Short mmCIF file of C-alpha atoms in Angstrom, two decimals:
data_model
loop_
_atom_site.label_atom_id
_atom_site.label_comp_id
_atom_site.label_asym_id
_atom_site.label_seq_id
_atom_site.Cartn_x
_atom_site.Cartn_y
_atom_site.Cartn_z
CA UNK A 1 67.58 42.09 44.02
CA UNK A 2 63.79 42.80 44.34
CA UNK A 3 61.73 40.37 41.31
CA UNK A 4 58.39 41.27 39.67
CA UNK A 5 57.35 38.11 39.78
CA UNK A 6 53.79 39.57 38.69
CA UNK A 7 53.94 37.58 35.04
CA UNK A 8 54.58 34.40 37.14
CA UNK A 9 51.40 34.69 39.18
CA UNK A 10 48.54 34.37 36.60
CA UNK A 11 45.26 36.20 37.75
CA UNK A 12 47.01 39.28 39.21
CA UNK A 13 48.35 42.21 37.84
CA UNK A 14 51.20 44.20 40.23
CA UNK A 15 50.10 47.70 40.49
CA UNK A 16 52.60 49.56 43.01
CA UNK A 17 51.35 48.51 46.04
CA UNK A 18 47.98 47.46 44.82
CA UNK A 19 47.25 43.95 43.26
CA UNK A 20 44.38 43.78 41.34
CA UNK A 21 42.60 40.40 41.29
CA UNK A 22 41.16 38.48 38.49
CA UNK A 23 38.93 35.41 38.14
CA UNK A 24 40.38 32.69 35.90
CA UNK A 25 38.00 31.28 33.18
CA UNK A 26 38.93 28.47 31.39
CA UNK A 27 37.69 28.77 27.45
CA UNK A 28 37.83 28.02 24.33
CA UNK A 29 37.20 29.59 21.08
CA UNK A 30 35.11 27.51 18.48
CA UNK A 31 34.09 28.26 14.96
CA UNK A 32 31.07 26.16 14.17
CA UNK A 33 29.76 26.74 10.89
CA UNK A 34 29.37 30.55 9.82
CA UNK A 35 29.09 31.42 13.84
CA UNK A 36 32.03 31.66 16.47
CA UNK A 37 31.52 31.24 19.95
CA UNK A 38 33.12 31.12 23.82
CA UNK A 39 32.90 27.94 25.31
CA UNK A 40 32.74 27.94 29.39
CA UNK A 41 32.41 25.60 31.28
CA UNK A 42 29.39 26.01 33.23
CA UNK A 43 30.46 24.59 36.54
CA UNK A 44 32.94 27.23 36.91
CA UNK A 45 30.39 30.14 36.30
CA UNK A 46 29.21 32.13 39.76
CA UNK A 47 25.78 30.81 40.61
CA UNK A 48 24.04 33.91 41.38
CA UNK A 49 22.23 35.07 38.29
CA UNK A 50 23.22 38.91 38.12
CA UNK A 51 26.84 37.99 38.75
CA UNK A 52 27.62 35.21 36.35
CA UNK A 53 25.77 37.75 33.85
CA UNK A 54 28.52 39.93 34.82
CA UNK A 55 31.63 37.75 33.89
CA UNK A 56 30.18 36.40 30.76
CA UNK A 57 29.50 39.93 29.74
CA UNK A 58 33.43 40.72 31.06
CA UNK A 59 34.62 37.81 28.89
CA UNK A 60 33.11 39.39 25.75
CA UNK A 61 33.88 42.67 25.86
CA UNK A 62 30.24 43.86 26.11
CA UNK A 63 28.54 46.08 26.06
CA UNK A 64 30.72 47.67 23.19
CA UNK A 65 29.87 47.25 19.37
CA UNK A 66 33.81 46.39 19.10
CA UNK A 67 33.85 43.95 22.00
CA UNK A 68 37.84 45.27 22.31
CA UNK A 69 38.26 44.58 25.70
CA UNK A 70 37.03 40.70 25.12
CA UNK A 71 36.75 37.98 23.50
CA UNK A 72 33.97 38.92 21.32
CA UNK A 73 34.38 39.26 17.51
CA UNK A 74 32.11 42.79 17.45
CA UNK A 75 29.28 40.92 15.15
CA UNK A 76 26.08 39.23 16.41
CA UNK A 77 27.62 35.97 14.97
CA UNK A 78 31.10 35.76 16.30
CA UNK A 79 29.17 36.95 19.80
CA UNK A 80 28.29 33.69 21.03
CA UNK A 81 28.20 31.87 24.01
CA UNK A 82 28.14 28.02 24.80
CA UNK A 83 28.17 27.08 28.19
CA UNK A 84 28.96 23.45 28.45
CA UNK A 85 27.98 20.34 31.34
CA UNK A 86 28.76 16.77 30.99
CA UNK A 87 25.71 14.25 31.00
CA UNK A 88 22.41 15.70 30.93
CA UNK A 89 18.84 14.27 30.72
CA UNK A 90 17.23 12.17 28.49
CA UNK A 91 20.56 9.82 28.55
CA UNK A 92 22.62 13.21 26.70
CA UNK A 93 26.31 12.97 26.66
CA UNK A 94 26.66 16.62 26.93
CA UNK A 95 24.34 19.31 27.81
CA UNK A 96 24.85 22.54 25.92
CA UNK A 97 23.09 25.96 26.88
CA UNK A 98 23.28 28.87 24.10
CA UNK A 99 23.74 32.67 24.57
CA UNK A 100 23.50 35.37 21.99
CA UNK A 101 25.67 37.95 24.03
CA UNK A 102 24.33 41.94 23.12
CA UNK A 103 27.11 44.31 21.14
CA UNK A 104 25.59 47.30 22.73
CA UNK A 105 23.52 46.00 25.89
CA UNK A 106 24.47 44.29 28.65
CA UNK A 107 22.20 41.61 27.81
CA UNK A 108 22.74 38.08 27.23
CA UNK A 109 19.48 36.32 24.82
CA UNK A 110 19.12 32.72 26.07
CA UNK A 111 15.74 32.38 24.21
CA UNK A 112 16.90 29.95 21.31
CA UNK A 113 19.52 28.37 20.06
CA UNK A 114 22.37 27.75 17.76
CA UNK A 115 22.43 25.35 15.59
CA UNK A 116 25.89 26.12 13.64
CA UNK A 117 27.59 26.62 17.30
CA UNK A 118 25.84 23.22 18.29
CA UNK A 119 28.55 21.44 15.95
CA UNK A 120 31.02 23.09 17.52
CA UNK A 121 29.92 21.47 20.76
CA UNK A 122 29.68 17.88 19.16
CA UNK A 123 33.67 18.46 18.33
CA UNK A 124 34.24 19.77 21.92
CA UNK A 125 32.65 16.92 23.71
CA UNK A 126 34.72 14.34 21.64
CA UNK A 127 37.92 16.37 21.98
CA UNK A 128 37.30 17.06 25.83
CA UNK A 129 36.25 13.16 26.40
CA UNK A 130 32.92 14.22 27.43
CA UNK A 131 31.57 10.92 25.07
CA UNK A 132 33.51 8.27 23.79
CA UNK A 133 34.91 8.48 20.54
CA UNK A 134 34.39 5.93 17.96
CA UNK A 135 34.88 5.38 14.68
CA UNK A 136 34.28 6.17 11.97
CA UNK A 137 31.35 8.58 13.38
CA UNK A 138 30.57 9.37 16.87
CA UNK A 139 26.94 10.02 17.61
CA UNK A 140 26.67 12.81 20.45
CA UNK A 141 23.59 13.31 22.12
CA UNK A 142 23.23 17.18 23.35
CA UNK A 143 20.81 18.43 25.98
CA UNK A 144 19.97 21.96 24.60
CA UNK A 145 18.74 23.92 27.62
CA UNK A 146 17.25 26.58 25.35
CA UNK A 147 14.48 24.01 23.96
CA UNK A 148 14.80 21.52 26.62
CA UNK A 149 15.34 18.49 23.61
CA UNK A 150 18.38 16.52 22.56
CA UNK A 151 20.17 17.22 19.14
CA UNK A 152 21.82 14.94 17.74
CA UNK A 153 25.62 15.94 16.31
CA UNK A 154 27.33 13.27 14.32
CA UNK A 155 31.28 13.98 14.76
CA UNK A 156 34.20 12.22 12.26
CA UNK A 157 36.58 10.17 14.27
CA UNK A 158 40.22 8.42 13.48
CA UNK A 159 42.33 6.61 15.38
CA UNK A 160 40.06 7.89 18.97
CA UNK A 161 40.34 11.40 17.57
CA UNK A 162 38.29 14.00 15.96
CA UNK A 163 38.60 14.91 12.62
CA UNK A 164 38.65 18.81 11.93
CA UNK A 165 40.52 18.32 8.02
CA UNK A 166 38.36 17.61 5.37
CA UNK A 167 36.93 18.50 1.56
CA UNK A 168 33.54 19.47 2.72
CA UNK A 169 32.92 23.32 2.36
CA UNK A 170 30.41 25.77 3.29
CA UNK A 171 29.38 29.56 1.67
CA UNK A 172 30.10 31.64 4.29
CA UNK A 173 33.40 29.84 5.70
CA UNK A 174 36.74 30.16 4.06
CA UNK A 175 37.92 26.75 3.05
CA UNK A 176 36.95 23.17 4.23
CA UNK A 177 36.89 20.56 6.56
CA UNK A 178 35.36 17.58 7.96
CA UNK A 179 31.45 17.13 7.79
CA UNK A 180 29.55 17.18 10.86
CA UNK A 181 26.11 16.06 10.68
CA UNK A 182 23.45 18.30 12.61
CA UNK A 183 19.90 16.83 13.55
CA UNK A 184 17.47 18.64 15.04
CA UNK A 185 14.23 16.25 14.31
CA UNK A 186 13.83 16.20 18.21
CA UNK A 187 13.11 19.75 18.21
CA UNK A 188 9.69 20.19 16.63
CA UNK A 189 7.64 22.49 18.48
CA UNK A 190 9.90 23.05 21.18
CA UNK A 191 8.94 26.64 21.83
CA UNK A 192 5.45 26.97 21.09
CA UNK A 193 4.43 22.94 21.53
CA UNK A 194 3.68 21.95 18.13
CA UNK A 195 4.99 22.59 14.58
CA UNK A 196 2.48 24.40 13.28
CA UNK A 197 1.57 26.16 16.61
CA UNK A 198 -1.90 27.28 15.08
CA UNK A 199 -2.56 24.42 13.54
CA UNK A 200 -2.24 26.04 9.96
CA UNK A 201 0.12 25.31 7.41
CA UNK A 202 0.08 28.64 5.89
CA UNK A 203 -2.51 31.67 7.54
CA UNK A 204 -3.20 35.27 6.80
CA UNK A 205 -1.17 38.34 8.37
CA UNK A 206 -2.12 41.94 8.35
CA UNK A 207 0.94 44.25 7.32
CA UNK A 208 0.41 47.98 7.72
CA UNK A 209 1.51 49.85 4.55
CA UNK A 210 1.16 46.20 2.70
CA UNK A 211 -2.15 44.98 3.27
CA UNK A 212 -3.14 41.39 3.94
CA UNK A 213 0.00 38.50 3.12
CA UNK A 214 -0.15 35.06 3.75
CA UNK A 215 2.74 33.33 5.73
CA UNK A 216 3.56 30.18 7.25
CA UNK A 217 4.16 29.97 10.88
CA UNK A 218 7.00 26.67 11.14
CA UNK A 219 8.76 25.56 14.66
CA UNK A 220 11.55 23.15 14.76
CA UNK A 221 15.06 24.08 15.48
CA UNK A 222 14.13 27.57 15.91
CA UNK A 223 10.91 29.21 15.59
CA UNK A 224 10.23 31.30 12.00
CA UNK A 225 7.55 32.58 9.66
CA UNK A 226 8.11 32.53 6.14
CA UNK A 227 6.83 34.77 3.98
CA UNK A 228 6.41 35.04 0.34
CA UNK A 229 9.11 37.46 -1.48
CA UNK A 230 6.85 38.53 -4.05
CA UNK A 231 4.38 39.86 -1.63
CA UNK A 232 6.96 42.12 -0.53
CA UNK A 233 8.08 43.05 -4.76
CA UNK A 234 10.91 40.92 -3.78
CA UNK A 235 12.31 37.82 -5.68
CA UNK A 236 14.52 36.20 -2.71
CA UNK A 237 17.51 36.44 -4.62
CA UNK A 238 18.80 40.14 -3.49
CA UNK A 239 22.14 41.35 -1.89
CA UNK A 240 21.72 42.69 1.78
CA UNK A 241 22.01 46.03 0.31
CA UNK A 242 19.36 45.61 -1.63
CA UNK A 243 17.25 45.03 1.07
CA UNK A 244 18.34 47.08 3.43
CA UNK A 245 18.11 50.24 1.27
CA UNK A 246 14.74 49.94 0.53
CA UNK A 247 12.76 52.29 2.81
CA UNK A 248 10.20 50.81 5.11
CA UNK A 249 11.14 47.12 4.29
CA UNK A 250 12.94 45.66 7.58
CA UNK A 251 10.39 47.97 9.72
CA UNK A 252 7.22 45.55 7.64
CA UNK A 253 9.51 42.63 8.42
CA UNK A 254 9.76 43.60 11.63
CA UNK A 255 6.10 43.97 11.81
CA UNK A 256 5.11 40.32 10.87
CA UNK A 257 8.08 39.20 12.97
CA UNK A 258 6.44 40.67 15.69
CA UNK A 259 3.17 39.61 15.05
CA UNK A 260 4.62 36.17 14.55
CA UNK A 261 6.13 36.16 17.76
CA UNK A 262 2.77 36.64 19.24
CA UNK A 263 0.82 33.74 17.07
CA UNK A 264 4.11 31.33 18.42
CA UNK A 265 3.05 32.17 21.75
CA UNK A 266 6.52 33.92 22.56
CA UNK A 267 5.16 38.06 23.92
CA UNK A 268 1.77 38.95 25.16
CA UNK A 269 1.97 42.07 22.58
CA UNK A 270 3.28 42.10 19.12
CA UNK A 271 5.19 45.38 20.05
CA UNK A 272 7.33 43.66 22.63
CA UNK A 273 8.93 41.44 20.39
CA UNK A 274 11.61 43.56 19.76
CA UNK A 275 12.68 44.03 23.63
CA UNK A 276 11.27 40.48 24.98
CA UNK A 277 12.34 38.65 22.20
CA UNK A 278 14.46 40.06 20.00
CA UNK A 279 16.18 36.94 18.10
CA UNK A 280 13.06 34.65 17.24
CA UNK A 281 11.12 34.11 14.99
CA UNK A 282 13.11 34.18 12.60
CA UNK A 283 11.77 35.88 8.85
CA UNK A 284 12.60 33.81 5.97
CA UNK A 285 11.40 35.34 2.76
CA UNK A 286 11.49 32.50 0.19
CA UNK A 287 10.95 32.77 -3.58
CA UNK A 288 11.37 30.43 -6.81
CA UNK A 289 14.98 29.74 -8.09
CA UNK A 290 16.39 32.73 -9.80
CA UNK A 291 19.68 33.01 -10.75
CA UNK A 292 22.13 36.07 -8.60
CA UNK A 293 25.70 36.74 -7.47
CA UNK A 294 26.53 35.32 -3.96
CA UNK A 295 29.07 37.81 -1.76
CA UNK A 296 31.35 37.87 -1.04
CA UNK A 297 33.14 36.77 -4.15
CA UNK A 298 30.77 37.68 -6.73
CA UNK A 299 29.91 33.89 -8.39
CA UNK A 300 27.09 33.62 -10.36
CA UNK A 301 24.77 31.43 -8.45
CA UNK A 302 22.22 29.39 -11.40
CA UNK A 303 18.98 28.46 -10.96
CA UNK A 304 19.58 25.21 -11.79
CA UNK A 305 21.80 25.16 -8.05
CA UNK A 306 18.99 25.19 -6.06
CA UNK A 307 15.54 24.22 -5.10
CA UNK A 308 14.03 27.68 -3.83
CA UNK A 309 15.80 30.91 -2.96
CA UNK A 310 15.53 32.30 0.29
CA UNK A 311 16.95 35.19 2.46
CA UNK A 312 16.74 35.35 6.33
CA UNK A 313 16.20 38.77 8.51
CA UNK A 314 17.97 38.10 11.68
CA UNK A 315 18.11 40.90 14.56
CA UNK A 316 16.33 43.08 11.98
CA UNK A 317 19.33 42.44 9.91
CA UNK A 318 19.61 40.11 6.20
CA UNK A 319 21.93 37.52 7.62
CA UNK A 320 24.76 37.15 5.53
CA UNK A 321 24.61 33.64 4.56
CA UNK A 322 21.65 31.64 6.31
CA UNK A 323 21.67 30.33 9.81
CA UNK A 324 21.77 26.71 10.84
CA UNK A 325 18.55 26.39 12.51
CA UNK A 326 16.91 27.90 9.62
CA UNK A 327 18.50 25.69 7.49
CA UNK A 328 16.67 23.14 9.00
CA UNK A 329 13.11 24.79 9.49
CA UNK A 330 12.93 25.41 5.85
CA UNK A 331 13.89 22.13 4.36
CA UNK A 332 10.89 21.09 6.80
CA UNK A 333 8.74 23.70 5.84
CA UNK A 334 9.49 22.61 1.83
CA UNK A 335 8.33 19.64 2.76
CA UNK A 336 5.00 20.81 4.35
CA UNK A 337 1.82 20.51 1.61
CA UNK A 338 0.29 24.12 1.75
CA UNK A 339 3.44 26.18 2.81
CA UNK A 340 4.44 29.24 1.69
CA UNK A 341 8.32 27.49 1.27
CA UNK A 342 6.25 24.71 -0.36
CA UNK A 343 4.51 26.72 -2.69
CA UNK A 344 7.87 28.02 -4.44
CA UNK A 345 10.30 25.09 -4.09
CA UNK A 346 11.41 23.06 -6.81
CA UNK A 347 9.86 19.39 -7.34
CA UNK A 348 12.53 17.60 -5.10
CA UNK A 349 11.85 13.71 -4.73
CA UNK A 350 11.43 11.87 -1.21
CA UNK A 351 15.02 11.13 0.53
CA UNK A 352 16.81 13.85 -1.93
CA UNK A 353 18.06 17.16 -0.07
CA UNK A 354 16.67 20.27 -0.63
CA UNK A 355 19.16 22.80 -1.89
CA UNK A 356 18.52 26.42 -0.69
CA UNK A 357 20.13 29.35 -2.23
CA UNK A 358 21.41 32.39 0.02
CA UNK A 359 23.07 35.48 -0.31
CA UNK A 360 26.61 33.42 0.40
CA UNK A 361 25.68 30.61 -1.86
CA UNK A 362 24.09 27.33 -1.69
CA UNK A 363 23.62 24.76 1.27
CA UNK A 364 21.29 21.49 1.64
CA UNK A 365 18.82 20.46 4.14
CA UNK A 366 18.17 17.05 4.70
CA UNK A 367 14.16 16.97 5.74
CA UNK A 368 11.40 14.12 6.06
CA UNK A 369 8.01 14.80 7.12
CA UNK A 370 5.91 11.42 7.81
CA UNK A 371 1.99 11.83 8.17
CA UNK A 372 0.42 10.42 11.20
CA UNK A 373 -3.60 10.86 11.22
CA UNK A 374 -3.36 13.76 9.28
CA UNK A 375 -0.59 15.41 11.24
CA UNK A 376 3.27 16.07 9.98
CA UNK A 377 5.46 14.26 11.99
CA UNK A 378 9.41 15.20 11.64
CA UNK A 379 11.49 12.69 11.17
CA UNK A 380 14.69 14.19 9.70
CA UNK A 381 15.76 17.79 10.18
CA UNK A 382 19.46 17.52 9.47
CA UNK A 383 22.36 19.82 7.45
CA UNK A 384 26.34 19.59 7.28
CA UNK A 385 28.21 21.86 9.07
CA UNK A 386 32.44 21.81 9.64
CA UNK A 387 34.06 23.55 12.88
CA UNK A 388 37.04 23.48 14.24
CA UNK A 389 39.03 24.59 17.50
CA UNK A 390 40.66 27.77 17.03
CA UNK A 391 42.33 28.15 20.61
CA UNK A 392 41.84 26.75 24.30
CA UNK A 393 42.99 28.30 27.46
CA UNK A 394 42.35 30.96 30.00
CA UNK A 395 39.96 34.08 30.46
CA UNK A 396 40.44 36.60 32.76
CA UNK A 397 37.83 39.14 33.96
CA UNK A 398 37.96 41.13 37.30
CA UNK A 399 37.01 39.51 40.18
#
């Protein structure tokens, strides 16, 4: 009796007389923080450029805004790539390279990266054995490619394992689990070469339709500008639809992000920051503590919860809860004399975290700022995330 042993022989599908071959990726699937992500290994990705675009973009699903054929979640945060290496320089245990992968392009962003998938690659490197684990936290030191600088990801560990269960939660994230602690002090002025790549703490901006606002240009983590909600009759406290159905008000964020992107050094033209470099900066438009309803469960969110309220445009989007990296640049920025984010924040004493209310609820940056000779110096840009692995196995795209 003839067999179709076809199911037997993974990486080829029987068709008649035709096989069809396949390239085997092994994967995993991570949720760190509010963002989920494919982890490859990088070793097993085609050199050439062009093609190992091609099989990442095959392992996603893109370009499709439902990512069906993939492994991508069809949302610009579950559309994430980590591509991981052991070792790395600097004396890194792990080096990690970010990719936003494009819904509807066949474009992968490697400009910046993620710093709520970056806990997810703390957990992977203990659970792979890429560092050894110890208890009762394991310190991993991550090359980021992105910035060229190490982050620092502190992981739980129990008996030579890593801990995923836990009471710590997260608005954004159903549920809880174990904290992971996320510093990216390293990372000040990675992209432009300074924090304040101007050398201003807060500068004027040009707005057509607005007039003249002030903003603060910040880098660590991830580049932003942060402008004042007022400015824009805003209070920093509305839903995304709020924002988003007021006519002409992402097109003037997109403006100063634009602009912004110029000041940091990133385009040669403000206009070309939406093709050139479409995820950074990063808007944040901060305001005083005010009290509002976080989605998606409708809790009333008091003033009293946090230190300054903020909201975050993201791929010309309001993020739904607040990115990692931002997290990060704005407890810094709160803690810069003369920032916009300093100008609205609540009185918040040295070595106390800085609570920041977004549209999903209310998370805390840990941020220091020493003063050297007159210029900030970070030395703590840190935030809790959880993560967890949801599945590990094999990929298959066409060969």
């Amino acid at each position: 009796m003839k067999t179709d042993d076809s199911r037997s022989r993974p990486g080829r599908e029987a068709r008649g007389e035709e096989e069809t071959m396949f390239r085997e990726l092994r994967c995993a699937l991570m949720r760190g923080g509010t963002s989920k992500g494919v982890f490859l290994d990088a070793a097993d990705l085609p050199a050439d450029e062009d093609e190992r675009r091609r099989v990442i973009l095959a392992v996603f699903g893109s370009p499709d805004r439902r990512q069906v054929n993939g492994l991508g979640g069809g949302d610009p945060l579950t559309s994430k790539l980590a591509l991981i290496a052991p070792g790395g320089p600097e004396g890194a245990d792990v080096t990690y390279t970010f990719g936003q992968v494009e819904l509807e392009r066949a474009a992968i962003d490697y400009a910046s990266p993620c710093g709520n998938i970056v806990s997810a690659v703390g957990l992977h490197a203990v659970q792979r054995g890429l560092v050894r684990a110890a208890t009762p936290f394991t310190p991993v030191r991550i090359f980021n490619t992105n910035l060229r600088r190490v982050i620092t990801v502190e992981v739980p560990v129990v008996d030579g394992r890593a801990v995923e269960a836990g009471d710590y939660a997260i608005p954004g994230v159903p549920g809880s689990g174990a904290r992971i602690l996320v510093d990216f002090s390293d990372t000040a002025g990675a992209a432009s070469g300074a924090l304040l790549p101007t050398g201003h703490v807060r500068e004027e901006m040009a707005v057509p339709g607005l007039g003249t606002i002030e903003v603060s240009l910040v880098d660590i983590a991830n580049p932003h500008v942060i402008v004042r909600a007022a400015d824009f009759g805003l209070s920093g406290t509305e839903s995304l639809e709020a924002i988003h159905s007021r006519p002409g008000l992402v097109e003037q964020l997109e403006q100063v992000r634009g602009e912004a992107a110029f000041r940091f050094g990133l385009v040669d033209d403000p206009a070309k920051a939406r093709t050139e470099s479409r995820v950074t900066p990063m808007v944040v438009i901060a305001g005083l503590p005010a009290p509002y309803r976080a989605a998606p469960d409708g809790r009333e969110i008091a003033a009293q919860e946090m230190d300054l309220a903020a909201r975050l445009i993201f791929l010309e989007r309001v993020h739904p809860s607040y990115a990692a990296t931002s997290i990060a640049c704005t407890g810094v920025a709160a803690r810069l004399p003369g920032s916009i984010a300093a100008e609205v924040v609540r009185a918040v004493a040295p070595g106390a975290p800085i609570r920041i209310g977004h549209p999903a609820g209310v998370v805390e940056a840990e941020a220091e700022v020493a003063h050297s000779n007159g210029a900030p110096r970070v030395t703590r840009a840190a935030f809790g995330r959880t993560a967890r692995r949801i599945m590990e196995g094999v990929a298959y795209v066409d060969a």
